[in-house]
Amino acid sequence: EADIYQTPRYLVIGTGKKITLECSQTMGHDKMYWYQQDPGMELHLIHYSYGVNSTEKGDLSSESTVSRIRTEHFPLTLESARPSHTSQYLCASRGSLNTEAFFGQGTRLTVV
Amino acid sequence: AQKVTQAQTEISVVEKEDVTLDCVYETRDTTYYLFWYKQPPSGELVFLIRRNSFDEQNEISGRYSWNFQKSTSSFNFTITASQVVDSAVYFCALSERTTDSWGKLQFGAGTQVVVTP
């Protein structure tokens, strides 16, 4: 069983609020990823990290930001939430290139 | 350009029928990895199988089987004798070793499988 956790699972928040989605893994993986997914639709990579102090933007432009101060922790922040940010956010980690990525349970964000 | 194509948006079957999900990928790399994930209605992504580009051996795991063919750049997935619990969205993914893709999993659009009793 994968040891990667996301909190909160569900979040309903008002427009303009600042939010941080948490993602932690206890597997010591260097590589971590954030994907955005609308229900039943494809996954879009929005951020990734290859290790501490390494962050890169993904293939889909996002107004969110990430940080990687510790190996196990990869939080995602939205400074000012908008209804267009409503989506599911999935965090993943991977130990090496020839292994699978492990996914957290996701955070379903609704901005009203 | 899309690297992973899952042309089937949705497949509906009656329980006990077999269902095959197609996955076609595109890469110039000689070393790459292919994956299948299942996403049930609860939303989490469940890893099913990993295959590297040097291993074309087909694999069977219970009711699941995979057919990897480099000649056609395909990595198809078959569920035999489908069950209602197989209802989910299934994603195929590719990981390359090129510099700009290092470590990133590129997903297809997914195929929704609906199994009715």
PDB file of C-alpha atoms in Angstrom, chain A residues 27-111:
ATOM      1  CA  MET A  27       8.682   6.489   0.978  1.00  0.00           C
ATOM      2  CA  GLY A  28      11.682   8.774   0.545  1.00  0.00           C
ATOM      3  CA  HIS A  29      10.853   9.396  -3.112  1.00  0.00           C
ATOM      4  CA  ASP A  30      12.722  12.193  -4.853  1.00  0.00           C
ATOM      5  CA  LYS A  31      10.184  12.751  -7.606  1.00  0.00           C
ATOM      6  CA  MET A  32       6.818  14.277  -6.808  1.00  0.00           C
ATOM      7  CA  TYR A  33       4.025  15.521  -9.024  1.00  0.00           C
ATOM      8  CA  TRP A  34       0.762  17.472  -8.961  1.00  0.00           C
ATOM      9  CA  TYR A  35      -1.966  16.661 -11.458  1.00  0.00           C
ATOM     10  CA  GLN A  36      -5.247  18.481 -12.031  1.00  0.00           C
ATOM     11  CA  GLN A  37      -8.243  16.467 -13.158  1.00  0.00           C
ATOM     12  CA  ASP A  38     -11.856  17.336 -13.848  1.00  0.00           C
ATOM     13  CA  PRO A  39     -14.221  14.456 -12.998  1.00  0.00           C
ATOM     14  CA  GLY A  40     -13.763  11.532 -15.375  1.00  0.00           C
ATOM     15  CA  MET A  41     -11.409  13.491 -17.566  1.00  0.00           C
ATOM     16  CA  GLU A  42      -7.710  13.252 -18.341  1.00  0.00           C
ATOM     17  CA  LEU A  43      -4.968  14.144 -15.903  1.00  0.00           C
ATOM     18  CA  HIS A  44      -2.959  17.290 -16.536  1.00  0.00           C
ATOM     19  CA  LEU A  45       0.479  17.717 -14.993  1.00  0.00           C
ATOM     20  CA  ILE A  46       0.711  21.167 -13.385  1.00  0.00           C
ATOM     21  CA  HIS A  47       3.877  20.903 -11.243  1.00  0.00           C
ATOM     22  CA  TYR A  48       6.700  18.486 -10.571  1.00  0.00           C
ATOM     23  CA  SER A  49       9.821  18.232  -8.482  1.00  0.00           C
ATOM     24  CA  TYR A  50      12.925  16.092  -8.757  1.00  0.00           C
ATOM     25  CA  GLY A  51      14.103  16.752  -5.245  1.00  0.00           C
ATOM     26  CA  VAL A  52      14.511  19.316  -2.484  1.00  0.00           C
ATOM     27  CA  ASN A  53      14.534  22.901  -3.788  1.00  0.00           C
ATOM     28  CA  SER A  54      13.658  21.676  -7.298  1.00  0.00           C
ATOM     29  CA  THR A  55      10.287  22.635  -8.780  1.00  0.00           C
ATOM     30  CA  GLU A  56       9.127  22.911 -12.371  1.00  0.00           C
ATOM     31  CA  LYS A  57       5.902  23.883 -14.080  1.00  0.00           C
ATOM     32  CA  GLY A  58       4.088  21.110 -15.853  1.00  0.00           C
ATOM     33  CA  ASP A  59       2.385  20.887 -19.203  1.00  0.00           C
ATOM     34  CA  LEU A  60      -0.786  22.699 -18.130  1.00  0.00           C
ATOM     35  CA  SER A  61      -0.442  26.302 -17.060  1.00  0.00           C
ATOM     36  CA  SER A  62      -1.633  26.843 -13.517  1.00  0.00           C
ATOM     37  CA  GLU A  63      -1.927  29.834 -11.215  1.00  0.00           C
ATOM     38  CA  SER A  64      -0.903  27.669  -8.320  1.00  0.00           C
ATOM     39  CA  THR A  65       2.595  27.485  -6.848  1.00  0.00           C
ATOM     40  CA  VAL A  66       4.501  24.701  -5.118  1.00  0.00           C
ATOM     41  CA  SER A  67       7.471  24.329  -2.820  1.00  0.00           C
ATOM     42  CA  ARG A  68       9.785  21.455  -1.920  1.00  0.00           C
ATOM     43  CA  ILE A  69      11.668  22.281   1.244  1.00  0.00           C
ATOM     44  CA  ARG A  70      11.644  18.703   2.522  1.00  0.00           C
ATOM     45  CA  THR A  71      11.770  15.472   0.561  1.00  0.00           C
ATOM     46  CA  GLU A  72       8.544  14.179   2.018  1.00  0.00           C
ATOM     47  CA  HIS A  73       6.444  17.304   1.614  1.00  0.00           C
ATOM     48  CA  PHE A  74       5.151  18.952  -1.598  1.00  0.00           C
ATOM     49  CA  PRO A  75       2.388  21.477  -0.861  1.00  0.00           C
ATOM     50  CA  LEU A  76       0.434  23.349  -3.520  1.00  0.00           C
ATOM     51  CA  THR A  77      -0.816  26.893  -2.880  1.00  0.00           C
ATOM     52  CA  LEU A  78      -3.425  29.060  -4.537  1.00  0.00           C
ATOM     53  CA  GLU A  79      -3.030  32.685  -3.444  1.00  0.00           C
ATOM     54  CA  SER A  80      -6.530  33.710  -4.519  1.00  0.00           C
ATOM     55  CA  ALA A  81      -8.977  30.956  -5.313  1.00  0.00           C
ATOM     56  CA  ARG A  82     -11.436  31.356  -8.178  1.00  0.00           C
ATOM     57  CA  PRO A  83     -14.347  29.214  -9.410  1.00  0.00           C
ATOM     58  CA  SER A  84     -12.193  28.172 -12.392  1.00  0.00           C
ATOM     59  CA  HIS A  85      -9.891  26.400  -9.920  1.00  0.00           C
ATOM     60  CA  THR A  86     -12.663  23.972  -9.031  1.00  0.00           C
ATOM     61  CA  SER A  87     -11.247  20.539  -9.805  1.00  0.00           C
ATOM     62  CA  GLN A  88      -9.630  17.468  -8.318  1.00  0.00           C
ATOM     63  CA  TYR A  89      -5.933  17.750  -7.476  1.00  0.00           C
ATOM     64  CA  LEU A  90      -3.891  14.555  -7.339  1.00  0.00           C
ATOM     65  CA  CYS A  91      -0.432  14.286  -5.839  1.00  0.00           C
ATOM     66  CA  ALA A  92       1.981  11.502  -6.788  1.00  0.00           C
ATOM     67  CA  SER A  93       5.495  10.351  -5.995  1.00  0.00           C
ATOM     68  CA  ARG A  94       7.943   8.063  -7.701  1.00  0.00           C
ATOM     69  CA  GLY A  95      11.174   6.456  -6.575  1.00  0.00           C
ATOM     70  CA  SER A  96      12.917   5.894  -9.869  1.00  0.00           C
ATOM     71  CA  LEU A  97      12.215   6.008 -13.575  1.00  0.00           C
ATOM     72  CA  ASN A  98      11.508   2.310 -13.904  1.00  0.00           C
ATOM     73  CA  THR A  99       8.907   2.211 -11.174  1.00  0.00           C
ATOM     74  CA  GLU A 100       5.317   3.240 -10.980  1.00  0.00           C
ATOM     75  CA  ALA A 101       4.048   6.465  -9.470  1.00  0.00           C
ATOM     76  CA  PHE A 102       2.010   6.224  -6.296  1.00  0.00           C
ATOM     77  CA  PHE A 103      -0.964   8.524  -5.991  1.00  0.00           C
ATOM     78  CA  GLY A 104      -2.667  10.105  -3.036  1.00  0.00           C
ATOM     79  CA  GLN A 105      -6.435   9.992  -2.677  1.00  0.00           C
ATOM     80  CA  GLY A 106      -6.814  13.451  -4.125  1.00  0.00           C
ATOM     81  CA  THR A 107      -8.313  16.732  -2.970  1.00  0.00           C
ATOM     82  CA  ARG A 108     -11.616  17.758  -4.472  1.00  0.00           C
ATOM     83  CA  LEU A 109     -11.659  21.542  -4.449  1.00  0.00           C
ATOM     84  CA  THR A 110     -14.786  23.613  -4.985  1.00  0.00           C
ATOM     85  CA  VAL A 111     -14.514  27.387  -5.135  1.00  0.00           C
TER      86      VAL A 111
END
